[in-house]
Structure formats: C-alpha cells, structure tokens
Amino acid sequence: MNIFCVVRNYAPHAVEMKSAPPVEPIFFEKPHTALLVAPTTLHYPEFTQDLQHELELVIRIERTGSHIPLAQAHQYYHSVALGIDLTARDLQRNAKAASMPWLLSKGFDGSAIVSPFVTLESIGKPIDNLSFSLQINRTTVQQANSSDMLFTPSRLISHLSQYITLTAGDLIYTGTPAGVGPIKRGDHLLGTLEGRPLLTFCVI
Ligand code: MG
C-alpha cells in the first residue's frame, strides 16, 4: 500500500507557502507506517517544535491500474476520507533550505492521519464539489471546496498512473487548501465533510 501526497493543489495555499502554482501535479510519498487511523490520539513528536496540520481530501484506489486515461480515472475510486498530512514544518523548512529531501518532516510515524472512508454515493455529490473544514478546539482554521483544486482527483490519478502503477488500497492525499498552521499538545481536531463530522483526534 502506497500513500501518495500532492503538493500545492490549491492556489491560495501555494501563495501562503510563497510558491508558484505548479503547471502539472507534484507528488511525494509517505511510508505505509505513517498511517494513523482516526478517531485516535496523536503523540506530539519530540523532534519538532512546529507541528502543523494540512487538512486534505483522501482518495482510496480500488483496483490496479497504470496509464489510466483521464476519462476512465473515476472508475478507480468510489469513496473519500478526510486526512491530515501532518508536517514538522521546522524540519521541512531546513530540508528545503538545504535542497534536501523532506521525508523525515512528512513521513514520520503517525504523519498520515485518515478518517473512516465514506462512499460518494452515500454523500450524493461528485468528488469535485465537496466542502470540508477543520476545527481546532471549535475554531475553524481551514475551510475549502474540492472544486477549487488546481488538478481534479481524476487528473491526479491519470497523471500519477503514467509513471507509477496504482494498486488497490493506495491512498492519495489530494493537497491542502490555505490555512495550514500549528497544533499543540491538548488540542482537539475535528474535520467535517459536507457538514458531517468525520475526522477526530486529540494531541497529547
Ligand atoms: Mg499536504
């Protein structure tokens, strides 16, 4: 099982990271051991002083495919989840400054938090028109709609599969909207998809 993540898939987030919006999708990967299934408790890692949340829609790949045409990509998923691409921003900043890979800042144990999956059929809306938000201690910190993605889920799947064979169970974190920021011990996080509470965890 692979965990693929997309970089800068919402223009306002690219702006807040002082980066240009990409012309084609950019991916990185987390190890499968990064997965942490909510509801859960997150232990604040000892190696960072700047742990940050990135709320993202997560797609689960349902069957094997490579070189998937754009028009067929929708046949490879039927459910979504909310996830947090947890980031040790201080480590990532240092890695970026040194032009080094950022694996440790984004791939550490527990850095890929994911909610239970729900089918698009049960939501009753297309994947490219889903509203979602994140509250920390009841204050909304991120709020977006998947219609604002630079690259749609189908485009991500089609593009990625030109290079890497996708297999059933693979996850794709589709990128964070604007509003990323720090979390600290004692925080309670609640992710909502189409008004439905779906992702919950606390930090100790
Ligand atoms: Mg991210």
Coordinates of C-alpha atoms and ligand atoms in Angstrom, one line a residue:
M1 CA 0.0 0.0 0.0
N2 CA 1.3 3.4 -1.0
I3 CA 0.5 6.8 0.4
F4 CA 0.8 9.4 -2.3
C5 CA 0.5 13.1 -1.4
V6 CA 0.0 16.1 -3.7
V7 CA 1.9 19.4 -3.3
R8 CA 0.2 22.8 -3.9
N9 CA -3.1 21.7 -5.3
Y10 CA -4.9 24.9 -4.2
A11 CA -3.7 28.3 -5.5
P12 CA -4.2 30.2 -2.2
H13 CA -2.1 27.6 -0.3
A14 CA 0.7 28.0 -2.9
V15 CA 0.6 31.7 -2.2
E16 CA 0.8 31.2 1.6
M17 CA 3.8 28.9 1.1
K18 CA 5.4 31.6 -1.2
S19 CA 5.4 29.2 -4.1
A20 CA 4.1 29.4 -7.7
P21 CA 1.1 27.2 -8.6
P22 CA 2.5 24.1 -10.4
V23 CA 1.8 23.5 -14.1
E24 CA 1.3 19.8 -13.6
P25 CA 0.7 17.7 -10.4
I26 CA 3.6 17.3 -8.0
F27 CA 3.7 14.2 -5.7
F28 CA 5.6 12.9 -2.8
E29 CA 5.1 9.7 -0.8
K30 CA 4.9 8.8 2.9
P31 CA 5.8 5.3 4.2
H32 CA 2.8 3.0 4.9
T33 CA 3.9 3.1 8.6
A34 CA 2.9 6.8 8.7
L35 CA -0.8 5.9 8.6
L36 CA -2.8 6.7 11.7
V37 CA -6.5 5.9 11.6
A38 CA -8.9 8.2 13.4
P39 CA -10.5 8.5 15.8
T40 CA -7.2 8.4 17.6
T41 CA -4.7 10.1 19.9
L42 CA -1.7 11.7 18.4
H43 CA 1.5 11.8 20.5
Y44 CA 3.3 15.1 19.7
P45 CA 6.7 14.1 18.2
E46 CA 9.7 15.1 20.3
F47 CA 11.8 16.1 17.2
T48 CA 9.7 19.2 16.2
Q49 CA 8.7 22.5 17.7
D50 CA 6.4 23.3 14.8
L51 CA 4.0 20.5 14.1
Q52 CA 1.4 21.7 11.5
H53 CA -1.9 20.4 10.2
E54 CA -2.7 20.1 6.5
L55 CA -6.4 19.0 6.0
E56 CA -6.8 17.1 2.8
L57 CA -9.4 15.0 0.9
V58 CA -8.1 11.5 0.6
I59 CA -9.0 9.1 -2.2
R60 CA -8.6 5.3 -1.9
I61 CA -7.7 3.4 -5.1
E62 CA -9.9 0.4 -5.6
R63 CA -8.1 -1.6 -8.3
T64 CA -4.8 -1.9 -10.1
G65 CA -4.2 0.4 -13.0
S66 CA -1.4 2.1 -15.0
H67 CA -1.6 4.6 -17.8
I68 CA -5.2 5.3 -16.9
P69 CA -6.9 7.7 -19.3
L70 CA -8.4 10.8 -17.8
A71 CA -11.9 9.8 -18.8
Q72 CA -11.6 6.4 -17.0
A73 CA -9.9 7.6 -13.8
H74 CA -13.3 7.9 -12.0
Q75 CA -13.6 4.1 -12.2
Y76 CA -10.7 3.7 -9.8
Y77 CA -12.3 5.2 -6.7
H78 CA -15.7 5.4 -5.1
S79 CA -15.0 6.7 -1.6
V80 CA -13.2 9.5 0.1
A81 CA -12.0 10.3 3.6
L82 CA -10.5 13.3 5.3
G83 CA -6.9 13.2 6.2
I84 CA -4.2 15.3 7.8
D85 CA -0.8 15.5 6.1
L86 CA 1.0 16.2 9.3
T87 CA 4.1 18.2 8.8
A88 CA 7.1 19.0 11.0
R89 CA 7.4 22.4 9.4
D90 CA 10.7 23.3 11.1
L91 CA 12.3 20.2 9.7
Q92 CA 10.8 20.7 6.3
R93 CA 12.0 24.3 6.2
N94 CA 15.5 23.2 7.0
A95 CA 15.3 20.5 4.3
K96 CA 14.0 22.9 1.7
A97 CA 16.8 25.5 2.6
A98 CA 19.4 22.8 2.1
S99 CA 17.7 21.5 -1.1
M100 CA 17.4 18.1 0.6
P101 CA 14.5 15.6 0.6
W102 CA 11.8 16.3 3.2
L103 CA 11.0 12.6 4.0
L104 CA 11.5 12.8 7.8
S105 CA 9.5 16.1 8.1
K106 CA 6.4 14.5 6.4
G107 CA 6.9 10.7 6.6
F108 CA 7.3 10.1 10.3
D109 CA 5.1 7.6 12.2
G110 CA 1.6 8.9 12.5
S111 CA 2.0 11.7 10.0
A112 CA -0.7 10.4 7.7
I113 CA -3.9 10.7 9.7
V114 CA -7.0 9.4 8.0
S115 CA -10.7 9.2 8.9
P116 CA -13.1 6.4 8.0
F117 CA -14.0 6.3 4.3
V118 CA -17.4 7.2 3.0
T119 CA -18.8 6.4 -0.4
L120 CA -19.5 9.2 -2.9
E121 CA -22.9 7.5 -3.4
S122 CA -23.8 8.0 0.3
I123 CA -22.7 11.6 0.1
G124 CA -24.7 12.2 -3.0
K125 CA -22.3 14.7 -4.6
P126 CA -19.4 14.5 -7.1
I127 CA -15.9 14.3 -5.8
D128 CA -15.0 17.6 -7.3
N129 CA -17.7 19.5 -5.4
L130 CA -17.2 18.6 -1.7
S131 CA -16.9 21.1 1.1
F132 CA -14.7 20.3 4.0
S133 CA -13.3 22.1 7.0
L134 CA -11.1 21.7 10.1
Q135 CA -11.8 23.0 13.5
I136 CA -9.2 23.1 16.3
N137 CA -10.8 23.5 19.7
R138 CA -14.0 24.5 18.0
T139 CA -12.4 27.3 15.9
T140 CA -12.4 26.8 12.2
V141 CA -8.9 27.0 10.8
Q142 CA -9.3 25.5 7.3
Q143 CA -12.3 25.6 5.0
A144 CA -12.5 24.7 1.3
N145 CA -14.3 23.0 -1.5
S146 CA -12.7 20.4 -3.8
S147 CA -13.9 22.4 -6.8
D148 CA -11.0 24.8 -6.0
M149 CA -8.4 22.1 -6.7
L150 CA -5.9 23.0 -9.4
F151 CA -5.9 19.3 -10.5
T152 CA -9.0 17.2 -10.1
P153 CA -8.8 13.8 -8.4
S154 CA -9.2 12.1 -11.8
R155 CA -6.4 14.3 -13.3
L156 CA -4.2 13.3 -10.3
I157 CA -4.9 9.6 -10.8
S158 CA -4.4 9.7 -14.6
H159 CA -1.2 11.7 -14.3
L160 CA 0.3 9.6 -11.5
S161 CA -0.5 6.3 -13.2
Q162 CA 1.5 7.4 -16.3
Y163 CA 4.6 6.9 -14.1
I164 CA 3.6 4.6 -11.2
T165 CA 1.2 1.6 -11.2
L166 CA -1.6 2.2 -8.7
T167 CA -2.8 -0.7 -6.7
A168 CA -5.9 -1.4 -4.6
G169 CA -5.6 0.2 -1.2
D170 CA -3.3 3.0 -2.3
L171 CA -4.2 6.4 -0.8
I172 CA -3.9 9.8 -2.4
Y173 CA -3.8 12.9 -0.2
T174 CA -5.0 15.4 -2.7
G175 CA -3.3 18.6 -1.3
T176 CA -4.2 21.1 1.4
P177 CA -6.2 24.3 0.9
A178 CA -5.0 27.5 2.6
G179 CA -4.9 27.9 6.4
V180 CA -2.2 25.5 7.5
G181 CA -0.9 26.2 10.9
P182 CA 0.5 24.8 14.2
I183 CA -1.1 22.3 16.5
K184 CA -0.1 21.7 20.1
R185 CA -0.5 19.3 23.0
G186 CA -4.0 19.4 24.3
D187 CA -5.6 20.4 21.0
H188 CA -8.7 18.6 19.8
L189 CA -9.2 18.5 16.0
L190 CA -12.4 17.9 14.1
G191 CA -12.7 17.5 10.4
T192 CA -16.1 17.9 8.7
L193 CA -17.0 16.7 5.2
E194 CA -20.2 18.2 3.7
G195 CA -21.3 19.1 7.2
R196 CA -20.7 15.6 8.6
P197 CA -18.1 15.2 11.4
L198 CA -15.7 12.6 10.1
L199 CA -12.2 13.1 11.4
T200 CA -11.5 13.5 15.1
F201 CA -8.3 13.2 17.2
C202 CA -6.6 14.8 20.1
V203 CA -3.0 15.7 20.6
I204 CA -1.1 14.7 23.8
Ligands
MG1 MG -0.1 18.4 2.1

